[in-house]
PDB file of C-alpha atoms in Angstrom:
ATOM      1  CA  MET A   1      59.680 233.700 -26.617  1.00 75.00           C
ATOM      2  CA  PRO A   2      61.157 233.196 -23.128  1.00 81.00           C
ATOM      3  CA  PHE A   3      63.305 230.192 -22.321  1.00 82.00           C
ATOM      4  CA  SER A   4      61.161 227.356 -20.984  1.00 82.00           C
ATOM      5  CA  ARG A   5      61.572 226.777 -17.250  1.00 84.00           C
ATOM      6  CA  LYS A   6      60.689 223.137 -17.867  1.00 84.00           C
ATOM      7  CA  LEU A   7      64.227 222.721 -19.223  1.00 83.00           C
ATOM      8  CA  LEU A   8      65.839 223.798 -15.936  1.00 84.00           C
ATOM      9  CA  ASN A   9      67.233 221.518 -13.267  1.00 82.00           C
ATOM     10  CA  GLU A  10      65.377 221.205  -9.963  1.00 83.00           C
ATOM     11  CA  THR A  11      67.386 223.839  -8.051  1.00 84.00           C
ATOM     12  CA  GLU A  12      68.296 225.969 -11.093  1.00 89.00           C
ATOM     13  CA  ASP A  13      67.030 229.518 -11.688  1.00 91.00           C
ATOM     14  CA  ILE A  14      67.206 231.841 -14.701  1.00 93.00           C
ATOM     15  CA  VAL A  15      69.326 234.942 -14.130  1.00 93.00           C
ATOM     16  CA  LEU A  16      69.267 236.452 -17.642  1.00 93.00           C
ATOM     17  CA  ASP A  17      67.225 235.463 -20.694  1.00 93.00           C
ATOM     18  CA  LEU A  18      68.250 237.549 -23.706  1.00 94.00           C
ATOM     19  CA  HIS A  19      67.252 237.738 -27.357  1.00 95.00           C
ATOM     20  CA  PRO A  20      69.742 239.293 -29.798  1.00 95.00           C
ATOM     21  CA  HIS A  21      70.066 243.080 -29.848  1.00 94.00           C
ATOM     22  CA  TRP A  22      67.740 244.969 -32.220  1.00 94.00           C
ATOM     23  CA  VAL A  23      70.672 245.526 -34.643  1.00 93.00           C
ATOM     24  CA  TYR A  24      69.829 241.959 -35.697  1.00 94.00           C
ATOM     25  CA  PHE A  25      67.074 243.564 -37.821  1.00 94.00           C
ATOM     26  CA  ILE A  26      69.222 246.186 -39.575  1.00 93.00           C
ATOM     27  CA  LYS A  27      69.758 244.392 -42.903  1.00 94.00           C
ATOM     28  CA  SER A  28      66.199 243.201 -43.438  1.00 94.00           C
ATOM     29  CA  GLY A  29      64.787 246.452 -42.047  1.00 94.00           C
ATOM     30  CA  LEU A  30      66.840 248.666 -44.361  1.00 95.00           C
ATOM     31  CA  VAL A  31      65.884 246.563 -47.389  1.00 94.00           C
ATOM     32  CA  PHE A  32      62.195 246.832 -46.452  1.00 94.00           C
ATOM     33  CA  VAL A  33      62.404 250.608 -46.007  1.00 94.00           C
ATOM     34  CA  ALA A  34      64.227 250.944 -49.351  1.00 93.00           C
ATOM     35  CA  ALA A  35      61.623 248.767 -51.091  1.00 91.00           C
ATOM     36  CA  VAL A  36      58.752 250.848 -49.661  1.00 92.00           C
ATOM     37  CA  ALA A  37      60.503 254.098 -50.647  1.00 91.00           C
ATOM     38  CA  LEU A  38      60.983 252.777 -54.187  1.00 87.00           C
ATOM     39  CA  GLY A  39      57.330 251.750 -54.347  1.00 86.00           C
ATOM     40  CA  ILE A  40      56.189 255.206 -53.244  1.00 86.00           C
ATOM     41  CA  LEU A  41      58.476 256.794 -55.830  1.00 86.00           C
ATOM     42  CA  ILE A  42      56.986 254.628 -58.578  1.00 81.00           C
ATOM     43  CA  LEU A  43      53.420 255.433 -57.460  1.00 78.00           C
ATOM     44  CA  THR A  44      54.118 259.155 -57.662  1.00 81.00           C
ATOM     45  CA  TRP A  45      55.732 258.774 -61.100  1.00 77.00           C
ATOM     46  CA  ASP A  46      53.234 259.791 -63.762  1.00 67.00           C
ATOM     47  CA  ASP A  47      52.546 257.152 -66.413  1.00 69.00           C
ATOM     48  CA  SER A  48      54.851 254.632 -64.816  1.00 64.00           C
ATOM     49  CA  PRO A  49      54.768 251.207 -66.558  1.00 73.00           C
ATOM     50  CA  ASP A  50      52.457 248.673 -64.941  1.00 71.00           C
ATOM     51  CA  ALA A  51      55.258 246.110 -64.920  1.00 77.00           C
ATOM     52  CA  LEU A  52      57.371 248.480 -62.833  1.00 77.00           C
ATOM     53  CA  GLY A  53      54.567 248.852 -60.285  1.00 74.00           C
ATOM     54  CA  ILE A  54      54.054 245.102 -60.107  1.00 82.00           C
ATOM     55  CA  GLY A  55      57.784 244.580 -59.718  1.00 84.00           C
ATOM     56  CA  SER A  56      58.022 247.089 -56.863  1.00 84.00           C
ATOM     57  CA  ALA A  57      55.053 245.450 -55.119  1.00 87.00           C
ATOM     58  CA  GLY A  58      56.782 242.083 -55.418  1.00 90.00           C
ATOM     59  CA  LEU A  59      59.975 243.583 -54.047  1.00 91.00           C
ATOM     60  CA  ILE A  60      58.081 244.990 -51.040  1.00 91.00           C
ATOM     61  CA  LEU A  61      56.485 241.599 -50.420  1.00 94.00           C
ATOM     62  CA  ILE A  62      59.859 239.820 -50.555  1.00 95.00           C
ATOM     63  CA  ALA A  63      61.377 242.380 -48.161  1.00 94.00           C
ATOM     64  CA  LEU A  64      58.405 241.977 -45.802  1.00 94.00           C
ATOM     65  CA  VAL A  65      58.841 238.194 -45.816  1.00 95.00           C
ATOM     66  CA  TRP A  66      62.535 238.683 -45.015  1.00 95.00           C
ATOM     67  CA  VAL A  67      61.625 240.875 -42.027  1.00 95.00           C
ATOM     68  CA  GLY A  68      59.169 238.208 -40.869  1.00 95.00           C
ATOM     69  CA  VAL A  69      61.773 235.440 -41.146  1.00 94.00           C
ATOM     70  CA  THR A  70      64.312 237.593 -39.291  1.00 95.00           C
ATOM     71  CA  TYR A  71      61.817 238.218 -36.496  1.00 95.00           C
ATOM     72  CA  THR A  72      61.058 234.502 -36.224  1.00 94.00           C
ATOM     73  CA  LYS A  73      64.783 233.748 -35.904  1.00 94.00           C
ATOM     74  CA  TRP A  74      65.186 236.560 -33.365  1.00 95.00           C
ATOM     75  CA  VAL A  75      62.338 235.431 -31.137  1.00 94.00           C
ATOM     76  CA  THR A  76      63.551 231.804 -31.147  1.00 93.00           C
ATOM     77  CA  THR A  77      67.155 232.713 -30.251  1.00 94.00           C
ATOM     78  CA  ASN A  78      67.942 232.774 -26.525  1.00 94.00           C
ATOM     79  CA  PHE A  79      71.169 233.498 -24.674  1.00 95.00           C
ATOM     80  CA  VAL A  80      70.463 232.369 -21.112  1.00 94.00           C
ATOM     81  CA  ILE A  81      72.476 232.618 -17.919  1.00 94.00           C
ATOM     82  CA  THR A  82      71.256 230.396 -15.103  1.00 93.00           C
ATOM     83  CA  THR A  83      72.653 229.706 -11.662  1.00 92.00           C
ATOM     84  CA  ASP A  84      74.328 226.558 -13.050  1.00 92.00           C
ATOM     85  CA  ARG A  85      75.158 227.064 -16.728  1.00 92.00           C
ATOM     86  CA  LEU A  86      75.156 229.148 -19.907  1.00 94.00           C
ATOM     87  CA  ILE A  87      72.617 228.131 -22.548  1.00 93.00           C
ATOM     88  CA  TYR A  88      72.374 229.238 -26.188  1.00 93.00           C
ATOM     89  CA  ARG A  89      69.412 228.023 -28.239  1.00 92.00           C
ATOM     90  CA  HIS A  90      68.412 228.979 -31.782  1.00 92.00           C
ATOM     91  CA  GLY A  91      66.472 227.600 -34.715  1.00 88.00           C
ATOM     92  CA  VAL A  92      62.939 227.791 -36.063  1.00 82.00           C
ATOM     93  CA  VAL A  93      62.264 224.340 -37.513  1.00 82.00           C
ATOM     94  CA  SER A  94      65.400 222.483 -36.431  1.00 83.00           C
ATOM     95  CA  LYS A  95      66.738 223.480 -33.022  1.00 85.00           C
ATOM     96  CA  HIS A  96      70.396 223.890 -32.118  1.00 89.00           C
ATOM     97  CA  GLY A  97      71.834 224.491 -28.680  1.00 89.00           C
ATOM     98  CA  ILE A  98      75.006 224.934 -26.653  1.00 90.00           C
ATOM     99  CA  GLU A  99      75.258 224.437 -22.903  1.00 91.00           C
ATOM    100  CA  ILE A 100      78.341 225.359 -20.867  1.00 91.00           C
ATOM    101  CA  PRO A 101      78.418 224.571 -17.138  1.00 92.00           C
ATOM    102  CA  LEU A 102      79.590 227.568 -15.132  1.00 92.00           C
ATOM    103  CA  ASP A 103      82.334 225.551 -13.469  1.00 89.00           C
ATOM    104  CA  ARG A 104      83.846 224.880 -16.925  1.00 90.00           C
ATOM    105  CA  VAL A 105      84.012 228.532 -17.994  1.00 92.00           C
ATOM    106  CA  ASN A 106      87.593 229.813 -18.007  1.00 91.00           C
ATOM    107  CA  THR A 107      87.465 233.303 -19.519  1.00 93.00           C
ATOM    108  CA  VAL A 108      84.821 235.648 -20.920  1.00 94.00           C
ATOM    109  CA  PHE A 109      85.756 238.378 -23.412  1.00 94.00           C
ATOM    110  CA  PHE A 110      83.616 241.082 -24.985  1.00 93.00           C
ATOM    111  CA  SER A 111      84.258 243.466 -27.855  1.00 94.00           C
ATOM    112  CA  GLN A 112      82.394 246.505 -29.175  1.00 93.00           C
ATOM    113  CA  SER A 113      82.968 248.867 -32.055  1.00 93.00           C
ATOM    114  CA  ILE A 114      82.232 252.575 -31.597  1.00 94.00           C
ATOM    115  CA  LEU A 115      78.806 252.197 -33.212  1.00 91.00           C
ATOM    116  CA  GLU A 116      78.039 249.108 -31.104  1.00 92.00           C
ATOM    117  CA  ARG A 117      78.924 251.046 -27.939  1.00 92.00           C
ATOM    118  CA  MET A 118      76.474 253.760 -28.981  1.00 93.00           C
ATOM    119  CA  VAL A 119      73.569 251.311 -29.345  1.00 93.00           C
ATOM    120  CA  GLY A 120      74.565 248.923 -26.526  1.00 93.00           C
ATOM    121  CA  SER A 121      75.419 245.882 -28.623  1.00 95.00           C
ATOM    122  CA  GLY A 122      78.554 243.768 -28.994  1.00 94.00           C
ATOM    123  CA  ASP A 123      80.163 240.352 -29.249  1.00 95.00           C
ATOM    124  CA  LEU A 124      80.905 237.890 -26.486  1.00 94.00           C
ATOM    125  CA  VAL A 125      83.577 235.180 -26.526  1.00 94.00           C
ATOM    126  CA  ILE A 126      83.549 232.389 -23.949  1.00 94.00           C
ATOM    127  CA  GLU A 127      86.500 230.081 -23.480  1.00 93.00           C
ATOM    128  CA  SER A 128      85.743 226.908 -21.565  1.00 89.00           C
ATOM    129  CA  ALA A 129      87.273 223.569 -20.669  1.00 83.00           C
ATOM    130  CA  GLY A 130      86.197 220.523 -22.618  1.00 71.00           C
ATOM    131  CA  GLU A 131      85.253 219.891 -26.242  1.00 71.00           C
ATOM    132  CA  LEU A 132      83.544 223.239 -26.852  1.00 69.00           C
ATOM    133  CA  GLY A 133      86.707 225.235 -26.253  1.00 80.00           C
ATOM    134  CA  ARG A 134      85.809 228.674 -27.622  1.00 89.00           C
ATOM    135  CA  GLN A 135      82.345 229.978 -28.471  1.00 91.00           C
ATOM    136  CA  ASP A 136      81.520 233.300 -30.146  1.00 92.00           C
ATOM    137  CA  PHE A 137      78.185 235.064 -29.705  1.00 93.00           C
ATOM    138  CA  SER A 138      77.244 238.162 -31.708  1.00 93.00           C
ATOM    139  CA  ASN A 139      74.601 240.883 -31.227  1.00 93.00           C
ATOM    140  CA  VAL A 140      74.636 240.481 -27.449  1.00 94.00           C
ATOM    141  CA  ARG A 141      72.871 243.202 -25.464  1.00 93.00           C
ATOM    142  CA  LYS A 142      75.188 245.121 -23.098  1.00 93.00           C
ATOM    143  CA  PRO A 143      78.005 242.562 -23.383  1.00 94.00           C
ATOM    144  CA  SER A 144      80.099 244.078 -20.562  1.00 94.00           C
ATOM    145  CA  ALA A 145      77.156 243.726 -18.153  1.00 94.00           C
ATOM    146  CA  VAL A 146      76.594 240.148 -19.351  1.00 95.00           C
ATOM    147  CA  GLN A 147      80.288 239.405 -18.794  1.00 95.00           C
ATOM    148  CA  ASN A 148      80.071 240.726 -15.227  1.00 95.00           C
ATOM    149  CA  GLU A 149      76.941 238.681 -14.546  1.00 95.00           C
ATOM    150  CA  ILE A 150      78.611 235.499 -15.791  1.00 94.00           C
ATOM    151  CA  TYR A 151      81.557 236.021 -13.447  1.00 93.00           C
ATOM    152  CA  LYS A 152      79.164 236.818 -10.602  1.00 93.00           C
ATOM    153  CA  GLN A 153      77.234 233.585 -11.138  1.00 92.00           C
ATOM    154  CA  MET A 154      80.483 231.602 -11.477  1.00 91.00           C
ATOM    155  CA  GLU A 155      81.552 232.833  -8.035  1.00 89.00           C
ATOM    156  CA  ALA A 156      78.139 232.147  -6.511  1.00 88.00           C
ATOM    157  CA  ASN A 157      78.147 228.663  -8.051  1.00 85.00           C
ATOM    158  CA  GLU A 158      81.581 227.956  -6.580  1.00 85.00           C
ATOM    159  CA  ASN A 159      80.432 229.113  -3.147  1.00 82.00           C
ATOM    160  CA  ARG A 160      77.394 226.824  -3.306  1.00 79.00           C
ATOM    161  CA  LYS A 161      79.645 223.874  -4.160  1.00 77.00           C
ATOM    162  CA  PHE A 162      81.871 224.752  -1.202  1.00 73.00           C
ATOM    163  CA  ASP A 163      78.868 224.894   1.127  1.00 69.00           C
ATOM    164  CA  ARG A 164      77.573 221.554  -0.167  1.00 68.00           C
ATOM    165  CA  VAL A 165      80.951 219.938   0.466  1.00 67.00           C
ATOM    166  CA  ASN A 166      80.993 221.319   4.013  1.00 64.00           C
ATOM    167  CA  ALA A 167      77.435 220.149   4.608  1.00 64.00           C
ATOM    168  CA  SER A 168      78.259 216.643   3.346  1.00 63.00           C
ATOM    169  CA  ARG A 169      81.173 216.497   5.766  1.00 64.00           C
ATOM    170  CA  ASN A 170      79.057 217.878   8.600  1.00 65.00           C
ATOM    171  CA  LEU A 171      81.412 220.843   8.858  1.00 65.00           C
ATOM    172  CA  PRO A 172      80.223 224.025  10.600  1.00 73.00           C
ATOM    173  CA  THR A 173      78.972 226.867   8.433  1.00 74.00           C
ATOM    174  CA  ILE A 174      81.156 229.908   7.833  1.00 79.00           C
ATOM    175  CA  PRO A 175      79.385 232.027  10.508  1.00 82.00           C
ATOM    176  CA  GLU A 176      79.818 229.113  12.947  1.00 81.00           C
ATOM    177  CA  GLN A 177      83.510 228.858  12.071  1.00 82.00           C
ATOM    178  CA  ILE A 178      83.949 232.604  12.673  1.00 86.00           C
ATOM    179  CA  ALA A 179      82.216 232.259  16.060  1.00 87.00           C
ATOM    180  CA  GLN A 180      84.595 229.431  16.961  1.00 85.00           C
ATOM    181  CA  LEU A 181      87.586 231.540  15.955  1.00 85.00           C
ATOM    182  CA  ASP A 182      86.279 234.424  18.064  1.00 85.00           C
ATOM    183  CA  ASP A 183      85.993 232.080  21.031  1.00 83.00           C
ATOM    184  CA  LEU A 184      89.627 231.053  20.541  1.00 83.00           C
ATOM    185  CA  ARG A 185      90.627 234.715  20.324  1.00 81.00           C
ATOM    186  CA  GLN A 186      88.841 235.548  23.574  1.00 86.00           C
ATOM    187  CA  ARG A 187      90.607 232.648  25.287  1.00 80.00           C
ATOM    188  CA  GLY A 188      93.969 233.885  24.014  1.00 80.00           C
ATOM    189  CA  ALA A 189      94.591 230.957  21.663  1.00 78.00           C
ATOM    190  CA  LEU A 190      94.589 233.344  18.696  1.00 80.00           C
ATOM    191  CA  THR A 191      95.942 236.858  18.405  1.00 86.00           C
ATOM    192  CA  GLN A 192      93.725 239.624  17.029  1.00 88.00           C
ATOM    193  CA  ALA A 193      95.776 239.682  13.809  1.00 87.00           C
ATOM    194  CA  GLU A 194      95.419 235.921  13.346  1.00 85.00           C
ATOM    195  CA  PHE A 195      91.684 236.131  14.023  1.00 85.00           C
ATOM    196  CA  ASP A 196      91.221 238.974  11.497  1.00 87.00           C
ATOM    197  CA  GLN A 197      93.188 237.083   8.839  1.00 86.00           C
ATOM    198  CA  LYS A 198      91.215 233.850   9.266  1.00 83.00           C
ATOM    199  CA  LYS A 199      87.934 235.776   9.357  1.00 85.00           C
ATOM    200  CA  GLN A 200      88.706 237.505   6.056  1.00 85.00           C
ATOM    201  CA  GLU A 201      89.614 234.174   4.473  1.00 82.00           C
ATOM    202  CA  LEU A 202      86.271 232.701   5.516  1.00 80.00           C
ATOM    203  CA  LEU A 203      84.287 235.758   4.466  1.00 79.00           C
ATOM    204  CA  GLY A 204      85.948 235.565   1.070  1.00 76.00           C
ATOM    205  CA  LYS A 205      84.383 232.138   0.563  1.00 70.00           C
ATOM    206  CA  MET A 206      80.822 233.365   1.138  1.00 64.00           C
TER     207      MET A 206
END
């Protein structure tokens, strides 16, 4: 189930919308496979007690229900990166959610065991300013790529804030500022080295 765009702000866009990695199903899946294997073994056992067959059928049904519940939890769990914030929502009947504005994120860590690296899963830890402090997220798909995307959106968000501040002050845009610097260079008010330094500083804010 994708994250509803109705919950976004007016100028906000979804960058990543992730469900947990498929390792989320390992426990319930293994139990279901084991229950089916046991049921097949009992069926092929000559003169097996009826109670044993009924018991194995009940075990398969319970395991199947567990898989269904796990899938329902999986499909209703979203880890979302937008252009403004990080959103984590989960819950089938009762909903729970965490929202962290990008400008409050301090550090993003990821960790992977050898097996998790092989399947592309891992854990993500986000440290932020405010009451939330530290949040841990498990079974994240390609956590290193998610970490990079978070930092990328943090930088883009900061640049947009900078541009909005300039616009509110009626300041020239960065390309306009570079053109003005070039005009000063051509008139001899700036040296080439000074022009190059200021240009790099401005380009770094884009």
